[in-house]
């Protein structure tokens, strides 16, 4: 009889694992069943804000592969709308509830991939069932929000709570749909994914398109009328709202894992080894937004829920389950986003992370342009580098710019990944032509500035 | 008395050296004189095609710093239109001819920076003094071409000879000015700076804007009428031309260096050590398009005339002359260009270079998109990787794409610089968001494909 692989969670990580395992082992050797509580498999959660705004017109454009494709091309059986309710490691079986049919399914496994994803952080006041309040984690969440935005009475005033990536992207999407948008952030600035000096550039751009930013303010409750949200309650009084989007971050979805006895790490995510095995639990693997991983710069465990890591981790698990060898060596915190045409990229540690990790460092900010200054369309690009003192090793980098800026962070990410010093970086052979860079690339200009900062004022 | 520094050549390398030396040593410690035979200092030669096309309207936009700035801000004395005619290492003096005044100047030095740049390759038939034939190396060359294009009878038919960067960029510029353009290339394809499969994409784009490409064809002479060029002569007959632009490459300008006894390397460029000292010749430094440098992948000397290297090498020489410590560790052959909105990037070795260097390798071509497939404006991006077999070490990479493509080569350049294997690269933490990349970045997709190719068909 074929070995039985069960995948808990049918999104990026789970389906990447299933596909890679199948690529190496045929159906006679390995049967694969995936349980997914939602309506969709393998979709781009990161694309949801663009579907909400209308920039991406059709929901199905966000779906990479549907269950029929998995069945026909990969012989992988996906059970949609089946929520796994228990994992029994002794009996080697999972129990799942059919959310539509209402029945219960039991399925045995030899090998299990736990890829249950993440769940949005919801304060108690957001869990009261008031209509018009949305987390934004799954395509089902996006579909519910879209329906709400198109319902009557038509929502006009949105409050977005939380100024991280999702909050900022959703605020822009809702502005583009014609709503008024207040963004409420507990800290003194939104976009704290970059340092304050860089975040300020982003906040200015947000205000520029009409997003009202309220900082240093916590939401403590909701007001409702006829079961529909009417306002969010803050220390400064109520803010009227016909729709509320939560952008308070997500946490690993580990309830099942915990109940089954899988080990969790200090970040709350499932622990894995480099091959994505759950340590001490033979035959069980985990991948995606539910796991914690190593930050290669700080050396500490982190929880970084991002589709690109989920895909890579799932691929690694699947290759190993398939009998190959692959490892996931951790992350360095690279992220890019677009806010009102402003491009933002970051990698490695922010200043506060570097302090927390115990590093001494210098940080420099260099302003330059994306193209040769004389070339039409040249726009400002601001590059920040954080380098260990005295070694000069790059610890982190951030870029904010108006055009062709965000993906330049990859150059810095690869330098960081390889442990380069800013001094080494000044010699890097980067592409130069007037349409793409000044003769001193913005990255090189910043590296030179960091070298000077390390040498001190006497230089 | 102050030490005397003489700089031969007042463009990128020479003036970067002078500026950096001055930054560390004041006028009482070091006097600096630079001789430049042209009319300009520190300009962007790479910007000339865009000035010819009119995209950059004013010549002076290409000039980073003029002699007055050098004098006032840096106390560096630039003698424009002074051509150095001899370097006497025994007497420690240079002789220069005043090209406008006609006199001769002798100037003693303690330290010399040789930064004489490069000269366009000109076959014998192009050196006959026929009017309307232009090399394209200096701003003076560009000015002469612009004057010619605006002279009467107004030139209408251009022939560009040579399909490298300058040839291709000039062909496009001349099309944009409304001329008909034939590009004649001796090899079977223009843009041989990338492999044939990638060059084909570029050739298609060139044809798309109306450039007539004639390959496998050598120019053997010129026809003239009243001293003005009338046609270029080829084995397939004459091609009418009112203006001819030579894009046959450049060679190091070493006549003076050779006469003075400076050591030249196998590429014909001046040899230097890592600090940009000329070995065996105390007090003499060299930098820029006149030197050869180390290719870090092949381990062989190469001549790569490019403003970014010239600036870096000049900076390194200047820091060392100033009493600091800096090295130029060589190049990896990164280059980017824009051809008719098509973006082209390369780094490391092409297939033919890898063969010449004695490597065994696999090469893969992966087609992907610059953005998530569903995100508006997603365009095809083609990434080629060349990886050593069996080590998997990246040897070279090329990218061709329609938008936001060229500078992605930097990601690969930094990976190559650090000796990464394609297997390591599959784990790289690169920026992901739908406006900037599919969830599997084009670079990662290509790396995965290369890993598969290395594993062989059994995998």
Short mmCIF file of N, CA, C and O in Angstrom, two decimals, chain B residues 130-223:
data_model
loop_
_atom_site.label_atom_id
_atom_site.label_comp_id
_atom_site.label_asym_id
_atom_site.label_seq_id
_atom_site.Cartn_x
_atom_site.Cartn_y
_atom_site.Cartn_z
N UNK B 130 37.82 61.98 -43.97
CA UNK B 130 36.50 62.21 -44.57
C UNK B 130 35.55 62.81 -43.55
O UNK B 130 35.48 62.32 -42.42
N UNK B 131 34.83 63.83 -43.93
CA UNK B 131 33.90 64.45 -42.98
C UNK B 131 32.65 63.61 -42.79
O UNK B 131 32.15 62.99 -43.74
N UNK B 132 32.14 63.60 -41.57
CA UNK B 132 30.89 62.88 -41.31
C UNK B 132 31.11 61.51 -40.71
O UNK B 132 30.17 60.73 -40.61
N UNK B 133 32.36 61.23 -40.28
CA UNK B 133 32.66 59.93 -39.66
C UNK B 133 33.09 60.19 -38.22
O UNK B 133 34.00 60.98 -37.97
N UNK B 134 32.41 59.53 -37.30
CA UNK B 134 32.61 59.87 -35.89
C UNK B 134 32.87 58.64 -35.02
O UNK B 134 32.13 57.67 -35.09
N UNK B 135 33.92 58.70 -34.22
CA UNK B 135 34.05 57.81 -33.07
C UNK B 135 33.16 58.39 -31.99
O UNK B 135 32.69 59.52 -32.10
N UNK B 136 32.91 57.66 -30.95
CA UNK B 136 31.98 58.20 -29.95
C UNK B 136 32.52 57.86 -28.57
O UNK B 136 32.04 56.96 -27.89
N UNK B 137 33.56 58.60 -28.18
CA UNK B 137 34.21 58.28 -26.92
C UNK B 137 34.19 59.47 -25.96
O UNK B 137 34.04 59.31 -24.78
N UNK B 138 34.33 60.66 -26.50
CA UNK B 138 34.42 61.84 -25.62
C UNK B 138 33.25 62.78 -25.90
O UNK B 138 32.56 62.68 -26.91
N UNK B 139 33.10 63.71 -24.98
CA UNK B 139 32.05 64.71 -25.16
C UNK B 139 32.34 65.56 -26.38
O UNK B 139 31.43 66.01 -27.09
N UNK B 140 33.63 65.75 -26.69
CA UNK B 140 34.00 66.46 -27.92
C UNK B 140 33.51 65.69 -29.15
O UNK B 140 33.04 66.30 -30.12
N UNK B 141 33.62 64.35 -29.10
CA UNK B 141 33.10 63.54 -30.21
C UNK B 141 31.60 63.76 -30.36
O UNK B 141 31.08 63.92 -31.47
N UNK B 142 30.90 63.75 -29.23
CA UNK B 142 29.45 63.95 -29.26
C UNK B 142 29.09 65.32 -29.82
O UNK B 142 28.17 65.45 -30.64
N UNK B 143 29.85 66.34 -29.39
CA UNK B 143 29.58 67.70 -29.87
C UNK B 143 29.79 67.79 -31.37
O UNK B 143 29.01 68.42 -32.10
N UNK B 144 30.83 67.12 -31.85
CA UNK B 144 31.12 67.16 -33.30
C UNK B 144 29.99 66.48 -34.08
O UNK B 144 29.54 66.98 -35.12
N UNK B 145 29.50 65.36 -33.55
CA UNK B 145 28.39 64.66 -34.23
C UNK B 145 27.13 65.52 -34.23
O UNK B 145 26.45 65.64 -35.25
N UNK B 146 26.84 66.14 -33.10
CA UNK B 146 25.64 66.97 -33.05
C UNK B 146 25.72 68.11 -34.05
O UNK B 146 24.74 68.42 -34.74
N UNK B 147 26.89 68.75 -34.13
CA UNK B 147 27.07 69.84 -35.12
C UNK B 147 26.83 69.32 -36.54
O UNK B 147 26.17 69.96 -37.34
N UNK B 148 27.37 68.15 -36.80
CA UNK B 148 27.24 67.56 -38.13
C UNK B 148 25.76 67.28 -38.46
O UNK B 148 25.30 67.55 -39.57
N UNK B 149 25.05 66.76 -37.49
CA UNK B 149 23.63 66.41 -37.73
C UNK B 149 22.79 67.66 -37.98
O UNK B 149 21.74 67.58 -38.60
N UNK B 150 23.30 68.80 -37.49
CA UNK B 150 22.55 70.05 -37.68
C UNK B 150 23.10 70.87 -38.84
O UNK B 150 22.61 71.98 -39.10
N UNK B 151 24.12 70.33 -39.52
CA UNK B 151 24.72 71.08 -40.64
C UNK B 151 23.90 70.86 -41.92
O UNK B 151 23.05 69.97 -41.98
N UNK B 152 24.16 71.67 -42.92
CA UNK B 152 23.51 71.51 -44.23
C UNK B 152 24.52 71.02 -45.25
O UNK B 152 25.68 71.44 -45.20
N UNK B 153 24.17 70.15 -46.19
CA UNK B 153 22.86 69.49 -46.29
C UNK B 153 22.62 68.55 -45.11
O UNK B 153 23.52 67.81 -44.74
N UNK B 154 21.41 68.62 -44.56
CA UNK B 154 21.07 67.87 -43.37
C UNK B 154 21.22 66.36 -43.59
O UNK B 154 20.60 65.81 -44.50
N UNK B 155 22.06 65.69 -42.80
CA UNK B 155 22.22 64.24 -42.96
C UNK B 155 20.90 63.50 -42.68
O UNK B 155 20.18 63.85 -41.73
N UNK B 156 20.61 62.52 -43.53
CA UNK B 156 19.36 61.76 -43.37
C UNK B 156 19.59 60.27 -43.20
O UNK B 156 18.77 59.57 -42.65
N UNK B 157 20.72 59.81 -43.75
CA UNK B 157 20.97 58.36 -43.71
C UNK B 157 22.20 58.08 -42.87
O UNK B 157 23.30 58.54 -43.19
N UNK B 158 22.01 57.32 -41.79
CA UNK B 158 23.13 56.99 -40.91
C UNK B 158 23.50 55.52 -41.05
O UNK B 158 22.63 54.67 -41.23
N UNK B 159 24.79 55.27 -41.00
CA UNK B 159 25.26 53.89 -40.87
C UNK B 159 26.07 53.82 -39.57
O UNK B 159 26.98 54.62 -39.35
N UNK B 160 25.66 52.90 -38.72
CA UNK B 160 26.40 52.65 -37.48
C UNK B 160 27.17 51.37 -37.67
O UNK B 160 26.61 50.36 -38.10
N UNK B 161 28.46 51.41 -37.38
CA UNK B 161 29.30 50.24 -37.62
C UNK B 161 29.68 49.63 -36.27
O UNK B 161 30.37 50.26 -35.47
N UNK B 162 29.17 48.42 -36.04
CA UNK B 162 29.45 47.75 -34.77
C UNK B 162 28.22 47.72 -33.90
O UNK B 162 27.56 48.73 -33.71
N UNK B 163 27.92 46.55 -33.37
CA UNK B 163 26.68 46.36 -32.61
C UNK B 163 26.88 46.12 -31.13
O UNK B 163 26.13 45.38 -30.51
N UNK B 164 27.89 46.75 -30.54
CA UNK B 164 28.06 46.69 -29.09
C UNK B 164 27.17 47.75 -28.44
O UNK B 164 26.27 48.30 -29.08
N UNK B 165 27.44 48.04 -27.17
CA UNK B 165 26.59 48.99 -26.45
C UNK B 165 26.49 50.33 -27.16
O UNK B 165 25.41 50.85 -27.40
N UNK B 166 27.66 50.89 -27.51
CA UNK B 166 27.66 52.22 -28.10
C UNK B 166 26.95 52.19 -29.45
O UNK B 166 26.12 53.05 -29.76
N UNK B 167 27.23 51.18 -30.25
CA UNK B 167 26.61 51.09 -31.57
C UNK B 167 25.10 51.01 -31.46
O UNK B 167 24.35 51.73 -32.14
N UNK B 168 24.63 50.16 -30.56
CA UNK B 168 23.19 49.96 -30.41
C UNK B 168 22.52 51.22 -29.85
O UNK B 168 21.47 51.66 -30.34
N UNK B 169 23.14 51.81 -28.85
CA UNK B 169 22.56 53.03 -28.27
C UNK B 169 22.56 54.18 -29.28
O UNK B 169 21.60 54.95 -29.36
N UNK B 170 23.64 54.28 -30.06
CA UNK B 170 23.69 55.35 -31.05
C UNK B 170 22.68 55.11 -32.17
O UNK B 170 22.08 56.05 -32.68
N UNK B 171 22.49 53.86 -32.57
CA UNK B 171 21.51 53.55 -33.60
C UNK B 171 20.13 54.02 -33.15
O UNK B 171 19.38 54.66 -33.91
N UNK B 172 19.80 53.75 -31.91
CA UNK B 172 18.50 54.16 -31.40
C UNK B 172 18.40 55.69 -31.34
O UNK B 172 17.38 56.27 -31.72
N UNK B 173 19.47 56.34 -30.90
CA UNK B 173 19.46 57.80 -30.82
C UNK B 173 19.23 58.44 -32.19
O UNK B 173 18.49 59.42 -32.31
N UNK B 174 19.85 57.87 -33.19
CA UNK B 174 19.75 58.45 -34.53
C UNK B 174 18.36 58.21 -35.11
O UNK B 174 17.81 59.07 -35.82
N UNK B 175 17.79 57.04 -34.83
CA UNK B 175 16.39 56.78 -35.22
C UNK B 175 15.48 57.83 -34.58
O UNK B 175 14.59 58.40 -35.22
N UNK B 176 15.74 58.08 -33.29
CA UNK B 176 14.90 59.05 -32.57
C UNK B 176 15.04 60.46 -33.14
O UNK B 176 14.13 61.27 -33.03
N UNK B 177 16.19 60.75 -33.74
CA UNK B 177 16.37 62.05 -34.39
C UNK B 177 15.76 62.07 -35.78
O UNK B 177 15.87 63.07 -36.49
N UNK B 178 15.21 60.94 -36.22
CA UNK B 178 14.52 60.95 -37.50
C UNK B 178 15.36 60.48 -38.68
O UNK B 178 14.92 60.54 -39.82
N UNK B 179 16.58 60.02 -38.42
CA UNK B 179 17.38 59.50 -39.53
C UNK B 179 16.99 58.05 -39.82
O UNK B 179 16.43 57.36 -38.96
N UNK B 180 17.27 57.59 -41.02
CA UNK B 180 17.22 56.15 -41.26
C UNK B 180 18.55 55.59 -40.77
O UNK B 180 19.59 56.25 -40.90
N UNK B 181 18.50 54.38 -40.22
CA UNK B 181 19.72 53.84 -39.63
C UNK B 181 19.95 52.40 -40.08
O UNK B 181 19.08 51.54 -39.92
N UNK B 182 21.13 52.16 -40.65
CA UNK B 182 21.61 50.81 -40.87
C UNK B 182 22.68 50.51 -39.84
O UNK B 182 23.59 51.33 -39.63
N UNK B 183 22.55 49.36 -39.21
CA UNK B 183 23.60 48.94 -38.28
C UNK B 183 24.32 47.76 -38.89
O UNK B 183 23.70 46.74 -39.22
N UNK B 184 25.61 47.90 -39.08
CA UNK B 184 26.40 46.85 -39.72
C UNK B 184 27.24 46.15 -38.66
O UNK B 184 27.98 46.79 -37.91
N UNK B 185 27.10 44.84 -38.62
CA UNK B 185 27.80 44.06 -37.59
C UNK B 185 28.51 42.91 -38.28
O UNK B 185 27.90 42.18 -39.05
N UNK B 186 29.78 42.76 -37.96
CA UNK B 186 30.58 41.73 -38.61
C UNK B 186 30.17 40.31 -38.15
O UNK B 186 30.19 39.38 -38.94
N UNK B 187 29.79 40.19 -36.88
CA UNK B 187 29.36 38.89 -36.36
C UNK B 187 27.93 38.58 -36.83
O UNK B 187 27.33 39.36 -37.56
N UNK B 188 27.38 37.43 -36.41
CA UNK B 188 26.03 37.10 -36.89
C UNK B 188 24.94 37.78 -36.10
O UNK B 188 23.77 37.58 -36.38
N UNK B 189 25.31 38.55 -35.08
CA UNK B 189 24.28 39.22 -34.29
C UNK B 189 24.86 40.46 -33.63
O UNK B 189 26.02 40.45 -33.22
N UNK B 190 24.04 41.51 -33.52
CA UNK B 190 24.50 42.61 -32.67
C UNK B 190 24.33 42.21 -31.21
O UNK B 190 23.76 41.17 -30.90
N UNK B 191 24.84 43.05 -30.33
CA UNK B 191 24.72 42.86 -28.87
C UNK B 191 25.32 41.54 -28.44
O UNK B 191 24.73 40.74 -27.71
N UNK B 192 26.54 41.31 -28.92
CA UNK B 192 27.22 40.07 -28.55
C UNK B 192 27.75 40.15 -27.12
O UNK B 192 28.43 39.24 -26.67
N UNK B 193 27.40 41.22 -26.44
CA UNK B 193 27.75 41.31 -25.02
C UNK B 193 26.91 40.34 -24.19
O UNK B 193 27.21 40.11 -23.04
N UNK B 194 25.85 39.82 -24.80
CA UNK B 194 25.13 38.70 -24.17
C UNK B 194 25.16 37.52 -25.13
O UNK B 194 25.55 37.66 -26.30
N UNK B 195 24.76 36.35 -24.66
CA UNK B 195 24.77 35.17 -25.51
C UNK B 195 23.75 35.31 -26.65
O UNK B 195 22.80 36.09 -26.56
N UNK B 196 23.96 34.51 -27.68
CA UNK B 196 23.14 34.60 -28.88
C UNK B 196 21.64 34.51 -28.64
O UNK B 196 20.85 35.26 -29.24
N UNK B 197 21.22 33.60 -27.75
CA UNK B 197 19.78 33.43 -27.51
C UNK B 197 19.18 34.70 -26.91
O UNK B 197 18.03 35.06 -27.21
N UNK B 198 19.95 35.36 -26.06
CA UNK B 198 19.45 36.59 -25.45
C UNK B 198 19.58 37.76 -26.44
O UNK B 198 18.72 38.65 -26.49
N UNK B 199 20.65 37.77 -27.21
CA UNK B 199 20.89 38.85 -28.18
C UNK B 199 19.78 38.90 -29.22
O UNK B 199 19.44 39.97 -29.74
N UNK B 200 19.21 37.73 -29.51
CA UNK B 200 18.15 37.68 -30.50
C UNK B 200 16.95 38.51 -30.05
O UNK B 200 16.30 39.18 -30.85
N UNK B 201 16.66 38.48 -28.75
CA UNK B 201 15.55 39.29 -28.22
C UNK B 201 15.83 40.77 -28.44
O UNK B 201 14.93 41.56 -28.74
N UNK B 202 17.09 41.15 -28.29
CA UNK B 202 17.47 42.55 -28.48
C UNK B 202 17.37 42.94 -29.95
O UNK B 202 16.84 44.00 -30.30
N UNK B 203 17.85 42.06 -30.80
CA UNK B 203 17.81 42.34 -32.24
C UNK B 203 16.36 42.53 -32.70
O UNK B 203 16.07 43.43 -33.50
N UNK B 204 15.46 41.71 -32.18
CA UNK B 204 14.05 41.85 -32.54
C UNK B 204 13.52 43.23 -32.15
O UNK B 204 12.78 43.86 -32.90
N UNK B 205 13.90 43.67 -30.97
CA UNK B 205 13.44 44.98 -30.50
C UNK B 205 14.00 46.09 -31.39
O UNK B 205 13.31 47.07 -31.69
N UNK B 206 15.24 45.93 -31.81
CA UNK B 206 15.86 46.96 -32.66
C UNK B 206 15.15 47.04 -34.00
O UNK B 206 14.85 48.13 -34.51
N UNK B 207 14.88 45.87 -34.57
CA UNK B 207 14.14 45.87 -35.84
C UNK B 207 12.78 46.50 -35.64
O UNK B 207 12.27 47.20 -36.53
N UNK B 208 12.21 46.26 -34.48
CA UNK B 208 10.87 46.78 -34.18
C UNK B 208 10.78 48.30 -34.27
O UNK B 208 9.71 48.83 -34.56
N UNK B 209 11.87 49.02 -34.00
CA UNK B 209 11.80 50.48 -34.12
C UNK B 209 12.40 50.96 -35.44
O UNK B 209 12.56 52.16 -35.64
N UNK B 210 12.71 50.01 -36.32
CA UNK B 210 13.09 50.43 -37.67
C UNK B 210 14.58 50.44 -37.96
O UNK B 210 14.99 50.90 -39.04
N UNK B 211 15.39 49.95 -37.04
CA UNK B 211 16.82 49.86 -37.32
C UNK B 211 17.04 48.68 -38.28
O UNK B 211 16.59 47.57 -38.02
N UNK B 212 17.70 48.95 -39.40
CA UNK B 212 18.04 47.89 -40.34
C UNK B 212 19.32 47.23 -39.87
O UNK B 212 20.35 47.89 -39.77
N UNK B 213 19.25 45.95 -39.58
CA UNK B 213 20.45 45.26 -39.09
C UNK B 213 21.05 44.43 -40.21
O UNK B 213 20.37 43.62 -40.83
N UNK B 214 22.33 44.67 -40.48
CA UNK B 214 23.05 43.88 -41.48
C UNK B 214 24.15 43.13 -40.77
O UNK B 214 25.11 43.73 -40.28
N UNK B 215 24.01 41.82 -40.66
CA UNK B 215 25.00 41.05 -39.90
C UNK B 215 25.93 40.28 -40.84
O UNK B 215 25.66 40.14 -42.04
N UNK B 216 26.99 39.76 -40.30
CA UNK B 216 27.96 38.99 -41.08
C UNK B 216 28.59 39.81 -42.19
O UNK B 216 28.97 39.27 -43.23
N UNK B 217 28.70 41.08 -41.96
CA UNK B 217 29.12 41.98 -43.03
C UNK B 217 30.20 42.92 -42.49
O UNK B 217 30.05 43.51 -41.43
N UNK B 218 31.30 43.03 -43.24
CA UNK B 218 32.39 43.91 -42.82
C UNK B 218 32.42 45.15 -43.70
O UNK B 218 32.18 45.07 -44.90
N UNK B 219 32.70 46.27 -43.09
CA UNK B 219 32.90 47.51 -43.85
C UNK B 219 34.36 47.57 -44.23
O UNK B 219 35.24 47.34 -43.40
N UNK B 220 34.61 47.88 -45.49
CA UNK B 220 36.01 47.86 -45.96
C UNK B 220 36.48 49.23 -46.42
O UNK B 220 37.65 49.41 -46.73
N UNK B 221 35.58 50.18 -46.49
CA UNK B 221 36.03 51.50 -46.94
C UNK B 221 34.88 52.49 -46.94
O UNK B 221 33.76 52.19 -46.54
N UNK B 222 35.21 53.69 -47.39
CA UNK B 222 34.22 54.76 -47.46
C UNK B 222 34.19 55.32 -48.87
O UNK B 222 35.19 55.31 -49.57
N UNK B 223 33.04 55.80 -49.28
CA UNK B 223 32.98 56.64 -50.48
C UNK B 223 32.69 58.05 -50.01
O UNK B 223 31.94 58.25 -49.06
#
